[in-house]
Amino acid sequence: TLVQGSLAEGWAMKDILTLLTDNEVFGFVKQRRLFKKRPIHHHWFVSELAAGDYVVHIEHGIARFGGLTRMLAEGIEREYLVLEYAAGDRLYVPTDQIERVSRYIGAGDRPPTLSRFGTQEWLRTKQRIKESVADIAQELLRLYAAREITPGLPFSQDSLWQQELESSFPYVETPDQLEAVLAVKADMEKTKPMDRLVCGDVGYGKTEVALRAAFKAVMDNKQIALLVPTTVLAQQHFATFRERLQAFPVRVEMLSRFCSEKEQASIVEGLAAGVVDICIGTHRLLQKDVTFKDLGLIIIDEEQRFGVVHKEHFKKLRQEIDVLTLSATPIPRTLHMSLAGIRDMSTMETPPEERLPIKTHVGGYDDVLVREAILRELERNGQVFFVHNRVQSIALVASRLGN
């Protein structure tokens, strides 16, 4: 058995072994650095949980939160989190061990399956996840390595129609926007597959950069997939692309749950036949029945809303494909890849001319102040979003605002 610790003085074991301490060799005692235990502020975490919410214990797996309770143990009364597992088993976690519990975050709306307490099921689940993550990482490594050595499809230089489209932009481009457009088009004209991140705040013109890149690809008879996380954003992009490209022979379609089954089937058929030039869609674009005749550019908007496997889906299909990623808040992985040089990055920090700086006020809640702010925004035909942090009382807040 090996035990790690410190000795006050040395000792000898006949003629076999002699141990000496720092003090006996160097004349001083090595000071051990004491680390202060970080205080655990569990009140905010517990306040965000409601009875019935799903949580994960690091050692015992997925459980249902059953609330807080006080119990007497060894003569000391303590507060515990009640975790309910399958088959009615319960685990009482002291609040000073709350760092071992986290909120359950899963994909989809289906409730998770509760873990069985006292079995090896959770350990096997974690092991499967580790192996799956390792497989994905290895697959991504092979994919990125292949893209580094695979020659891309260089696009042609700007056509007259490209210049006509860009001159029809109704606003004045910001310097950052122009730099981003030039960088993207320069990447597209290279033999190396493009992998560029365009990072900029909302309203800074990222969509126009994507639109010009898409049109450039269309001019070389390539198809474009624009992947977005929500149907609302898909509808917005669809309207923008349709309006900007209406003077050109470009077919733009949208693929989402807003479309009927008949419309979806027609669009999927058009993509396979090559008659649809630009397809804007949600996760529906990633399904197996969607195939492109000649895909040349994939644009991912709000990339932080997609998983790694989703974002790399099209790269697996064609390693030489150009990829343009748009984000206002890139996730650390994406940002690290850009800073490390794995992918290129353009930043758009200059607001448009007509955009005023955002005003932020922080203070205590005041009904009068809230009312004045809402009325002021409504007078200028603006929109107001009132964010409330409790689902249970949101109807009451809405009623109070209405009154």
Coordinates of N, CA and C in Angstrom, one line a residue, residues 56-289:
V56 N -28.3 15.6 -11.9 CA -27.3 14.5 -12.1 C -26.3 14.5 -11.0
H57 N -26.2 13.4 -10.3 CA -25.2 13.2 -9.3 C -24.0 12.6 -9.9
I58 N -22.8 13.1 -9.7 CA -21.6 12.7 -10.4 C -21.3 11.3 -10.3
E59 N -21.7 10.6 -9.1 CA -21.4 9.2 -8.9 C -22.6 8.3 -9.1
H60 N -23.8 8.8 -9.0 CA -25.0 7.9 -9.0 C -25.9 8.2 -10.1
G61 N -25.7 9.2 -10.9 CA -26.5 9.4 -12.2 C -27.7 10.3 -12.1
I62 N -28.6 10.1 -13.0 CA -29.8 10.9 -13.2 C -30.8 10.6 -12.1
A63 N -31.3 11.7 -11.5 CA -32.3 11.6 -10.5 C -33.4 12.7 -10.6
R64 N -34.4 12.6 -9.9 CA -35.4 13.6 -9.8 C -35.3 14.4 -8.5
F65 N -35.2 15.7 -8.5 CA -35.0 16.5 -7.3 C -36.3 16.5 -6.5
G66 N -36.2 16.1 -5.2 CA -37.4 16.0 -4.4 C -37.5 17.0 -3.4
G67 N -36.7 18.1 -3.4 CA -36.7 19.2 -2.5 C -35.7 19.1 -1.4
L68 N -35.8 19.9 -0.4 CA -34.8 19.9 0.7 C -35.5 19.4 2.0
T69 N -34.7 18.8 2.8 CA -35.2 18.3 4.1 C -34.1 18.4 5.1
R70 N -34.5 18.5 6.4 CA -33.6 18.5 7.5 C -33.6 17.2 8.3
M71 N -32.4 16.7 8.6 CA -32.4 15.4 9.3 C -31.3 15.4 10.3
L72 N -31.5 14.6 11.4 CA -30.6 14.5 12.5 C -29.7 13.3 12.2
A73 N -28.3 13.5 12.1 CA -27.4 12.4 11.9 C -26.2 12.6 12.9
E74 N -26.0 11.6 13.7 CA -24.9 11.6 14.7 C -25.0 12.8 15.6
G75 N -26.3 13.1 15.9 CA -26.5 14.2 16.9 C -26.4 15.6 16.3
I76 N -26.2 15.7 15.0 CA -26.1 17.0 14.3 C -27.2 17.1 13.3
E77 N -28.0 18.2 13.3 CA -29.0 18.4 12.4 C -28.4 19.1 11.1
R78 N -28.7 18.5 10.0 CA -28.1 19.1 8.7 C -29.2 19.1 7.7
E79 N -29.0 19.9 6.6 CA -29.9 20.1 5.5 C -29.4 19.2 4.4
Y80 N -30.4 18.5 3.7 CA -30.0 17.6 2.7 C -30.9 17.9 1.4
L81 N -30.3 17.6 0.2 CA -31.1 17.5 -1.0 C -31.6 16.1 -1.1
V82 N -32.9 16.0 -1.5 CA -33.5 14.7 -1.7 C -33.5 14.3 -3.2
L83 N -32.8 13.3 -3.5 CA -32.7 12.8 -4.9 C -33.4 11.5 -5.1
E84 N -34.4 11.5 -6.0 CA -35.2 10.3 -6.1 C -34.8 9.5 -7.4
Y85 N -34.5 8.2 -7.2 CA -34.0 7.4 -8.3 C -35.1 6.4 -8.7
A86 N -34.7 5.5 -9.7 CA -35.7 4.5 -10.2 C -36.0 3.5 -9.0
A87 N -37.1 2.9 -9.1 CA -37.6 1.9 -8.1 C -37.8 2.5 -6.7
G88 N -38.0 3.8 -6.7 CA -38.3 4.5 -5.4 C -37.1 4.7 -4.5
D89 N -35.9 4.5 -4.9 CA -34.7 4.7 -4.1 C -34.5 6.2 -3.9
R90 N -34.0 6.6 -2.7 CA -33.7 8.0 -2.4 C -32.3 8.1 -1.9
L91 N -31.7 9.2 -2.3 CA -30.3 9.6 -1.8 C -30.4 11.0 -1.2
Y92 N -29.9 11.1 0.0 CA -29.9 12.3 0.7 C -28.4 12.9 0.6
V93 N -28.3 14.0 0.0 CA -27.0 14.7 -0.3 C -26.9 15.9 0.6
P94 N -25.9 15.9 1.5 CA -25.7 17.1 2.4 C -25.4 18.3 1.5
T95 N -25.9 19.5 2.0 CA -25.7 20.7 1.2 C -24.3 21.1 1.1
D96 N -23.4 20.6 2.0 CA -22.0 20.9 1.8 C -21.3 20.1 0.7
Q97 N -22.1 19.1 0.1 CA -21.6 18.3 -1.0 C -22.3 18.6 -2.3
I98 N -22.9 19.8 -2.3 CA -23.8 20.1 -3.4 C -23.1 20.3 -4.8
E99 N -21.7 20.4 -4.7 CA -21.0 20.5 -5.9 C -21.0 19.2 -6.7
R100 N -21.4 18.1 -6.1 CA -21.5 16.8 -6.7 C -22.8 16.7 -7.5
V101 N -23.7 17.7 -7.4 CA -25.0 17.6 -8.1 C -25.1 18.8 -9.1
S102 N -25.6 18.5 -10.3 CA -25.8 19.5 -11.3 C -27.1 19.4 -12.0
R103 N -27.6 20.4 -12.6 CA -28.9 20.3 -13.3 C -28.7 19.4 -14.5
Y104 N -29.7 18.7 -14.8 CA -29.7 17.8 -16.0 C -30.0 18.7 -17.3
I105 N -29.1 18.6 -18.3 CA -29.3 19.3 -19.5 C -29.2 18.2 -20.7
G106 N -30.3 18.0 -21.3 CA -30.4 17.0 -22.4 C -31.0 17.6 -23.6
A107 N -30.9 16.8 -24.7 CA -31.4 17.2 -26.0 C -32.9 16.8 -26.1
G108 N -33.7 17.6 -26.7 CA -35.1 17.3 -26.9 C -36.0 17.5 -25.6
D109 N -37.3 17.3 -25.8 CA -38.2 17.5 -24.7 C -38.6 16.3 -23.9
R110 N -38.1 15.1 -24.3 CA -38.4 13.9 -23.6 C -37.7 13.8 -22.3
P111 N -38.4 13.4 -21.2 CA -37.8 13.3 -19.9 C -36.8 12.2 -19.9
P112 N -35.7 12.3 -19.2 CA -34.7 11.2 -19.2 C -35.1 10.1 -18.3
T113 N -34.4 9.0 -18.5 CA -34.7 7.8 -17.7 C -33.9 7.9 -16.4
L114 N -34.6 7.6 -15.3 CA -33.9 7.7 -14.0 C -32.9 6.6 -13.8
S115 N -31.7 6.9 -13.2 CA -30.7 5.8 -13.0 C -31.2 4.9 -11.9
R116 N -30.7 3.7 -11.9 CA -30.9 2.7 -10.8 C -29.9 2.9 -9.8
F117 N -30.3 3.2 -8.6 CA -29.3 3.4 -7.5 C -28.7 2.1 -7.0
G118 N -27.4 2.2 -6.8 CA -26.6 1.0 -6.2 C -26.2 0.0 -7.3
T119 N -26.3 0.4 -8.6 CA -25.8 -0.5 -9.6 C -24.7 0.1 -10.4
Q120 N -24.1 -0.6 -11.3 CA -23.0 -0.1 -12.1 C -23.5 0.6 -13.4
E121 N -24.8 0.8 -13.5 CA -25.4 1.3 -14.7 C -24.8 2.7 -15.1
W122 N -24.7 3.6 -14.1 CA -24.2 4.9 -14.4 C -22.8 4.9 -14.8
L123 N -22.0 4.0 -14.1 CA -20.5 3.9 -14.5 C -20.4 3.5 -15.9
R124 N -21.2 2.5 -16.3 CA -21.2 2.0 -17.7 C -21.6 3.1 -18.7
T125 N -22.6 3.9 -18.3 CA -23.1 5.0 -19.1 C -22.0 6.0 -19.4
K126 N -21.3 6.4 -18.3 CA -20.2 7.4 -18.4 C -19.1 6.8 -19.2
Q127 N -18.8 5.5 -19.1 CA -17.8 4.9 -19.9 C -18.1 5.0 -21.4
R128 N -19.4 4.7 -21.7 CA -19.8 4.7 -23.1 C -19.7 6.1 -23.7
I129 N -20.1 7.1 -22.9 CA -20.0 8.5 -23.3 C -18.5 8.9 -23.6
K130 N -17.6 8.5 -22.7 CA -16.2 8.8 -22.8 C -15.7 8.2 -24.1
E131 N -16.1 6.9 -24.4 CA -15.6 6.3 -25.6 C -16.2 6.9 -26.8
S132 N -17.5 7.4 -26.7 CA -18.1 8.0 -27.9 C -17.4 9.4 -28.2
V133 N -17.1 10.1 -27.1 CA -16.4 11.4 -27.3 C -15.1 11.2 -27.9
A134 N -14.4 10.2 -27.4 CA -13.0 9.9 -28.0 C -13.1 9.5 -29.5
D135 N -14.2 8.8 -29.8 CA -14.4 8.4 -31.2 C -14.6 9.6 -32.1
I136 N -15.5 10.5 -31.6 CA -15.8 11.8 -32.3 C -14.6 12.6 -32.5
A137 N -13.8 12.7 -31.4 CA -12.5 13.5 -31.5 C -11.6 13.0 -32.5
Q138 N -11.5 11.6 -32.5 CA -10.6 11.0 -33.5 C -11.1 11.2 -34.9
E139 N -12.4 11.1 -35.1 CA -13.0 11.3 -36.4 C -12.8 12.8 -36.9
L140 N -12.9 13.7 -36.0 CA -12.7 15.1 -36.3 C -11.3 15.4 -36.7
L141 N -10.4 14.7 -35.9 CA -8.9 14.9 -36.2 C -8.6 14.4 -37.6
R142 N -9.2 13.3 -38.0 CA -9.0 12.7 -39.4 C -9.6 13.7 -40.4
L143 N -10.8 14.2 -40.1 CA -11.4 15.1 -41.0 C -10.6 16.4 -41.3
Y144 N -10.2 17.0 -40.2 CA -9.4 18.2 -40.3 C -8.1 18.0 -41.0
A145 N -7.4 16.8 -40.7 CA -6.2 16.5 -41.4 C -6.4 16.3 -42.9
A146 N -7.5 15.6 -43.2 CA -7.9 15.4 -44.7 C -8.1 16.7 -45.4
R147 N -8.8 17.6 -44.7 CA -9.1 18.9 -45.3 C -7.9 19.8 -45.6
E148 N -6.9 19.5 -44.7 CA -5.6 20.3 -44.9 C -4.9 19.9 -46.2
I149 N -5.0 18.6 -46.5 CA -4.2 18.1 -47.7 C -5.1 17.9 -48.9
T150 N -6.4 18.0 -48.8 CA -7.3 17.9 -49.9 C -7.5 19.2 -50.7
P151 N -7.2 19.3 -51.9 CA -7.4 20.5 -52.7 C -8.9 20.9 -52.8
G152 N -9.1 22.2 -52.6 CA -10.5 22.6 -52.7 C -10.9 23.0 -54.1
L153 N -12.1 23.6 -54.2 CA -12.6 24.0 -55.5 C -12.6 25.5 -55.6
P154 N -11.5 26.1 -56.2 CA -11.4 27.5 -56.2 C -12.5 28.2 -57.1
F155 N -13.2 29.2 -56.5 CA -14.3 29.8 -57.2 C -13.7 30.9 -58.1
S156 N -14.4 31.3 -59.1 CA -14.0 32.3 -60.1 C -14.0 33.7 -59.4
Q157 N -13.3 34.6 -60.1 CA -13.3 36.0 -59.6 C -14.7 36.6 -59.8
D158 N -14.9 37.7 -59.2 CA -16.3 38.4 -59.2 C -16.7 38.6 -60.6
S159 N -18.0 38.2 -60.8 CA -18.6 38.5 -62.1 C -19.3 39.8 -62.1
L160 N -19.8 40.3 -63.3 CA -20.5 41.5 -63.4 C -21.8 41.5 -62.5
W161 N -22.5 40.3 -62.5 CA -23.6 40.2 -61.7 C -23.3 40.3 -60.2
Q162 N -22.1 39.8 -59.8 CA -21.7 40.0 -58.4 C -21.5 41.5 -58.1
Q163 N -20.9 42.2 -58.9 CA -20.7 43.6 -58.7 C -22.0 44.4 -58.7
E164 N -23.0 43.9 -59.5 CA -24.3 44.5 -59.5 C -25.0 44.3 -58.2
L165 N -24.9 43.0 -57.7 CA -25.6 42.7 -56.5 C -25.0 43.5 -55.3
E166 N -23.7 43.6 -55.2 CA -23.1 44.4 -54.1 C -23.4 45.9 -54.2
S167 N -23.5 46.4 -55.4 CA -23.8 47.8 -55.5 C -25.3 48.1 -55.2
S168 N -26.1 47.1 -55.2 CA -27.5 47.3 -54.8 C -27.8 47.3 -53.3
F169 N -26.7 47.1 -52.5 CA -26.9 47.1 -51.1 C -27.4 48.4 -50.6
P170 N -28.5 48.5 -50.0 CA -29.1 49.8 -49.7 C -28.4 50.6 -48.5
Y171 N -27.4 50.0 -47.9 CA -26.7 50.7 -46.8 C -25.2 50.9 -47.1
V172 N -24.6 51.7 -46.3 CA -23.1 51.9 -46.5 C -22.4 50.9 -45.7
E173 N -21.5 50.1 -46.3 CA -20.8 49.1 -45.6 C -19.8 49.7 -44.6
T174 N -19.7 49.0 -43.5 CA -18.7 49.5 -42.5 C -17.3 48.9 -43.0
P175 N -16.2 49.6 -42.5 CA -14.9 49.1 -42.9 C -14.7 47.6 -42.5
D176 N -15.2 47.2 -41.3 CA -15.1 45.8 -40.9 C -15.9 44.9 -41.8
Q177 N -17.0 45.3 -42.3 CA -17.9 44.5 -43.1 C -17.2 44.3 -44.5
L178 N -16.6 45.3 -45.0 CA -15.9 45.2 -46.3 C -14.7 44.3 -46.2
E179 N -14.0 44.4 -45.1 CA -12.8 43.5 -44.9 C -13.2 42.1 -44.8
A180 N -14.4 41.8 -44.1 CA -14.9 40.5 -44.0 C -15.3 39.9 -45.4
V181 N -15.9 40.7 -46.2 CA -16.4 40.3 -47.5 C -15.1 40.0 -48.3
L182 N -14.1 40.8 -48.3 CA -12.9 40.6 -49.1 C -12.2 39.4 -48.7
A183 N -12.1 39.1 -47.3 CA -11.4 38.0 -46.8 C -12.2 36.7 -47.2
V184 N -13.5 36.7 -47.1 CA -14.3 35.5 -47.5 C -14.1 35.2 -49.0
K185 N -14.2 36.2 -49.8 CA -14.1 36.0 -51.3 C -12.7 35.5 -51.6
A186 N -11.7 36.1 -50.9 CA -10.3 35.6 -51.2 C -10.1 34.2 -50.8
D187 N -10.7 33.7 -49.7 CA -10.6 32.3 -49.3 C -11.3 31.4 -50.3
M188 N -12.5 31.9 -50.8 CA -13.2 31.1 -51.8 C -12.5 30.9 -53.1
E189 N -11.6 31.8 -53.4 CA -10.8 31.8 -54.7 C -9.6 30.9 -54.6
K190 N -9.2 30.5 -53.3 CA -8.0 29.7 -53.1 C -8.3 28.2 -53.4
T191 N -7.3 27.4 -53.6 CA -7.4 26.0 -53.8 C -7.6 25.3 -52.4
K192 N -7.3 25.9 -51.3 CA -7.6 25.3 -50.0 C -9.0 25.5 -49.6
P193 N -9.7 24.5 -49.0 CA -11.1 24.6 -48.6 C -11.2 25.7 -47.5
M194 N -12.2 26.6 -47.7 CA -12.3 27.7 -46.7 C -12.9 27.2 -45.4
D195 N -12.5 27.7 -44.3 CA -13.1 27.5 -43.0 C -12.9 28.8 -42.2
R196 N -13.8 29.7 -42.4 CA -13.7 31.0 -41.8 C -14.9 31.3 -40.8
L197 N -14.5 31.9 -39.7 CA -15.5 32.4 -38.7 C -15.6 33.9 -38.9
V198 N -16.9 34.4 -39.1 CA -17.1 35.8 -39.1 C -17.9 36.1 -37.8
C199 N -17.2 36.9 -36.9 CA -17.7 37.2 -35.6 C -18.1 38.6 -35.5
G200 N -19.4 38.9 -35.1 CA -19.8 40.3 -35.0 C -21.2 40.3 -34.3
D201 N -21.5 41.4 -33.7 CA -22.7 41.6 -32.9 C -23.9 41.6 -33.8
V202 N -25.1 41.4 -33.2 CA -26.3 41.4 -34.0 C -26.5 42.7 -34.7
G203 N -26.9 42.7 -36.0 CA -27.1 43.9 -36.7 C -25.9 44.6 -37.3
Y204 N -24.7 43.9 -37.2 CA -23.5 44.4 -37.8 C -23.2 44.0 -39.2
G205 N -24.1 43.3 -39.8 CA -24.0 43.0 -41.3 C -23.4 41.6 -41.6
K206 N -23.5 40.6 -40.7 CA -23.0 39.3 -41.0 C -23.8 38.6 -42.1
T207 N -25.1 38.9 -42.2 CA -26.0 38.3 -43.2 C -25.6 38.7 -44.6
E208 N -25.3 40.0 -44.7 CA -24.9 40.5 -46.1 C -23.6 39.8 -46.5
V209 N -22.7 39.6 -45.6 CA -21.4 38.9 -45.9 C -21.7 37.5 -46.4
A210 N -22.6 36.8 -45.7 CA -23.0 35.4 -46.1 C -23.7 35.5 -47.5
L211 N -24.6 36.5 -47.7 CA -25.3 36.5 -49.0 C -24.4 36.7 -50.2
R212 N -23.4 37.6 -50.0 CA -22.5 37.8 -51.1 C -21.6 36.6 -51.4
A213 N -21.3 35.8 -50.3 CA -20.5 34.6 -50.5 C -21.4 33.6 -51.2
A214 N -22.7 33.5 -50.8 CA -23.6 32.5 -51.4 C -23.8 32.8 -52.9
F215 N -23.9 34.1 -53.2 CA -24.1 34.5 -54.6 C -22.9 34.2 -55.5
K216 N -21.7 34.4 -54.9 CA -20.5 34.1 -55.6 C -20.4 32.6 -56.0
A217 N -20.9 31.7 -55.0 CA -20.9 30.3 -55.3 C -21.9 29.9 -56.3
V218 N -23.1 30.6 -56.3 CA -24.1 30.3 -57.3 C -23.6 30.7 -58.7
M219 N -22.8 31.7 -58.8 CA -22.2 32.1 -60.1 C -21.4 31.1 -60.7
D220 N -20.9 30.1 -59.9 CA -20.1 29.0 -60.4 C -20.9 27.7 -60.4
N221 N -22.2 27.9 -60.4 CA -23.2 26.8 -60.5 C -23.0 25.8 -59.4
K222 N -22.7 26.3 -58.2 CA -22.7 25.5 -57.0 C -23.9 25.7 -56.1
Q223 N -24.2 24.7 -55.3 CA -25.4 24.9 -54.4 C -24.9 25.3 -53.0
I224 N -25.8 26.0 -52.3 CA -25.4 26.5 -51.0 C -26.4 26.0 -50.0
A225 N -25.9 25.6 -48.8 CA -26.8 25.2 -47.7 C -26.5 26.3 -46.6
L226 N -27.6 26.9 -46.1 CA -27.5 27.9 -45.0 C -28.2 27.2 -43.8
L227 N -27.5 26.8 -42.8 CA -28.0 26.1 -41.7 C -28.2 27.1 -40.5
V228 N -29.4 27.1 -40.0 CA -29.8 28.0 -38.9 C -30.5 27.2 -37.8
P229 N -30.4 27.7 -36.5 CA -31.0 26.9 -35.4 C -32.5 26.9 -35.2
T230 N -33.2 27.9 -35.7 CA -34.6 28.1 -35.4 C -35.4 28.4 -36.7
T231 N -36.6 28.0 -36.7 CA -37.5 28.3 -37.8 C -37.7 29.8 -38.1
V232 N -37.7 30.5 -37.0 CA -37.9 32.0 -37.1 C -36.8 32.6 -37.8
L233 N -35.5 32.2 -37.5 CA -34.4 32.7 -38.1 C -34.3 32.3 -39.6
A234 N -34.8 31.1 -39.8 CA -34.8 30.6 -41.2 C -35.8 31.4 -42.1
Q235 N -36.9 31.8 -41.5 CA -37.9 32.6 -42.2 C -37.3 34.0 -42.5
Q236 N -36.6 34.6 -41.5 CA -35.9 35.9 -41.7 C -34.9 35.9 -42.8
H237 N -34.0 34.9 -42.8 CA -33.0 34.8 -43.8 C -33.7 34.5 -45.2
F238 N -34.7 33.7 -45.2 CA -35.4 33.4 -46.5 C -35.9 34.6 -47.1
A239 N -36.6 35.5 -46.3 CA -37.1 36.7 -46.8 C -36.0 37.7 -47.3
T240 N -34.9 37.8 -46.5 CA -33.8 38.6 -46.9 C -33.2 38.2 -48.2
F241 N -32.9 36.9 -48.3 CA -32.3 36.4 -49.6 C -33.2 36.5 -50.8
R242 N -34.5 36.2 -50.6 CA -35.4 36.4 -51.7 C -35.5 37.8 -52.2
E243 N -35.5 38.8 -51.2 CA -35.6 40.2 -51.6 C -34.4 40.7 -52.3
R244 N -33.2 40.3 -51.8 CA -31.9 40.8 -52.4 C -31.6 40.1 -53.7
L245 N -32.1 38.9 -53.9 CA -31.7 38.2 -55.1 C -32.9 38.1 -56.2
Q246 N -33.9 38.9 -55.9 CA -35.1 38.8 -56.8 C -34.8 39.2 -58.3
A247 N -33.8 40.0 -58.5 CA -33.5 40.5 -59.8 C -32.6 39.5 -60.6
F248 N -32.2 38.4 -59.9 CA -31.3 37.4 -60.6 C -31.9 36.1 -60.7
P249 N -31.5 35.3 -61.6 CA -32.1 33.9 -61.8 C -31.5 32.9 -60.8
V250 N -31.9 33.2 -59.5 CA -31.4 32.3 -58.4 C -32.6 31.8 -57.7
R251 N -32.7 30.5 -57.5 CA -33.8 29.9 -56.8 C -33.4 29.7 -55.3
V252 N -34.2 30.3 -54.4 CA -33.9 30.2 -53.0 C -35.1 29.5 -52.4
E253 N -34.9 28.5 -51.5 CA -35.9 27.8 -50.9 C -35.6 27.7 -49.4
M254 N -36.7 27.4 -48.6 CA -36.5 27.2 -47.2 C -37.1 25.8 -46.8
L255 N -36.3 25.1 -46.0 CA -36.7 23.8 -45.5 C -36.8 23.8 -44.0
S256 N -38.0 23.7 -43.5 CA -38.2 23.7 -42.0 C -39.6 23.1 -41.8
R257 N -40.0 23.1 -40.5 CA -41.3 22.5 -40.2 C -42.4 23.5 -40.6
F258 N -42.1 24.7 -41.0 CA -43.1 25.6 -41.5 C -43.6 25.1 -42.9
C259 N -42.8 24.3 -43.5 CA -43.2 23.8 -44.8 C -44.1 22.5 -44.7
S260 N -45.0 22.3 -45.6 CA -45.9 21.1 -45.6 C -45.0 19.9 -46.1
E261 N -45.5 18.7 -45.9 CA -44.8 17.6 -46.3 C -44.6 17.6 -47.8
K262 N -45.6 18.0 -48.5 CA -45.5 18.1 -50.0 C -44.5 19.1 -50.4
E263 N -44.4 20.3 -49.7 CA -43.4 21.3 -50.1 C -42.0 20.8 -49.8
Q264 N -41.9 20.1 -48.6 CA -40.6 19.6 -48.3 C -40.1 18.5 -49.3
A265 N -41.0 17.7 -49.7 CA -40.6 16.7 -50.7 C -40.2 17.3 -52.0
S266 N -40.9 18.4 -52.4 CA -40.5 19.1 -53.7 C -39.2 19.7 -53.6
I267 N -38.9 20.4 -52.4 CA -37.6 21.0 -52.2 C -36.5 20.0 -52.2
V268 N -36.7 18.9 -51.5 CA -35.6 17.8 -51.4 C -35.4 17.3 -52.8
E269 N -36.4 17.1 -53.6 CA -36.2 16.7 -55.0 C -35.5 17.7 -55.8
G270 N -35.8 19.0 -55.6 CA -35.1 20.0 -56.3 C -33.6 20.1 -55.9
L271 N -33.3 19.9 -54.7 CA -31.9 19.9 -54.2 C -31.1 18.7 -54.9
A272 N -31.7 17.6 -55.0 CA -31.0 16.4 -55.6 C -30.9 16.6 -57.1
A273 N -31.8 17.3 -57.7 CA -31.8 17.5 -59.1 C -30.9 18.7 -59.5
G274 N -30.6 19.6 -58.5 CA -29.7 20.7 -58.7 C -30.4 22.0 -59.2
V275 N -31.8 22.0 -59.1 CA -32.5 23.2 -59.6 C -32.7 24.2 -58.5
V276 N -32.5 23.8 -57.2 CA -32.5 24.7 -56.1 C -31.1 25.2 -55.8
D277 N -30.8 26.5 -55.9 CA -29.5 27.0 -55.7 C -29.1 27.2 -54.3
I278 N -30.0 27.9 -53.5 CA -29.7 28.2 -52.1 C -30.8 27.6 -51.3
C279 N -30.5 26.8 -50.3 CA -31.5 26.2 -49.4 C -31.2 26.7 -48.0
I280 N -32.2 27.3 -47.3 CA -32.0 27.8 -46.0 C -32.9 26.9 -45.1
G281 N -32.3 26.3 -44.1 CA -33.0 25.3 -43.3 C -32.5 25.1 -41.9
T282 N -33.3 24.5 -41.1 CA -32.9 24.1 -39.7 C -32.3 22.8 -39.7
H283 N -32.4 22.0 -38.6 CA -31.8 20.7 -38.5 C -32.4 19.8 -39.6
R284 N -33.5 20.2 -40.2 CA -34.1 19.4 -41.3 C -33.1 19.1 -42.4
L285 N -32.2 20.1 -42.6 CA -31.2 20.0 -43.7 C -30.2 18.8 -43.4
L286 N -30.1 18.4 -42.1 CA -29.1 17.3 -41.8 C -29.7 15.9 -41.9
Q287 N -31.0 15.8 -42.2 CA -31.5 14.5 -42.3 C -31.1 13.7 -43.5
K288 N -31.2 12.4 -43.5 CA -30.6 11.5 -44.5 C -31.2 11.7 -45.9
D289 N -32.5 12.1 -45.9 CA -33.1 12.2 -47.2 C -32.7 13.4 -48.0

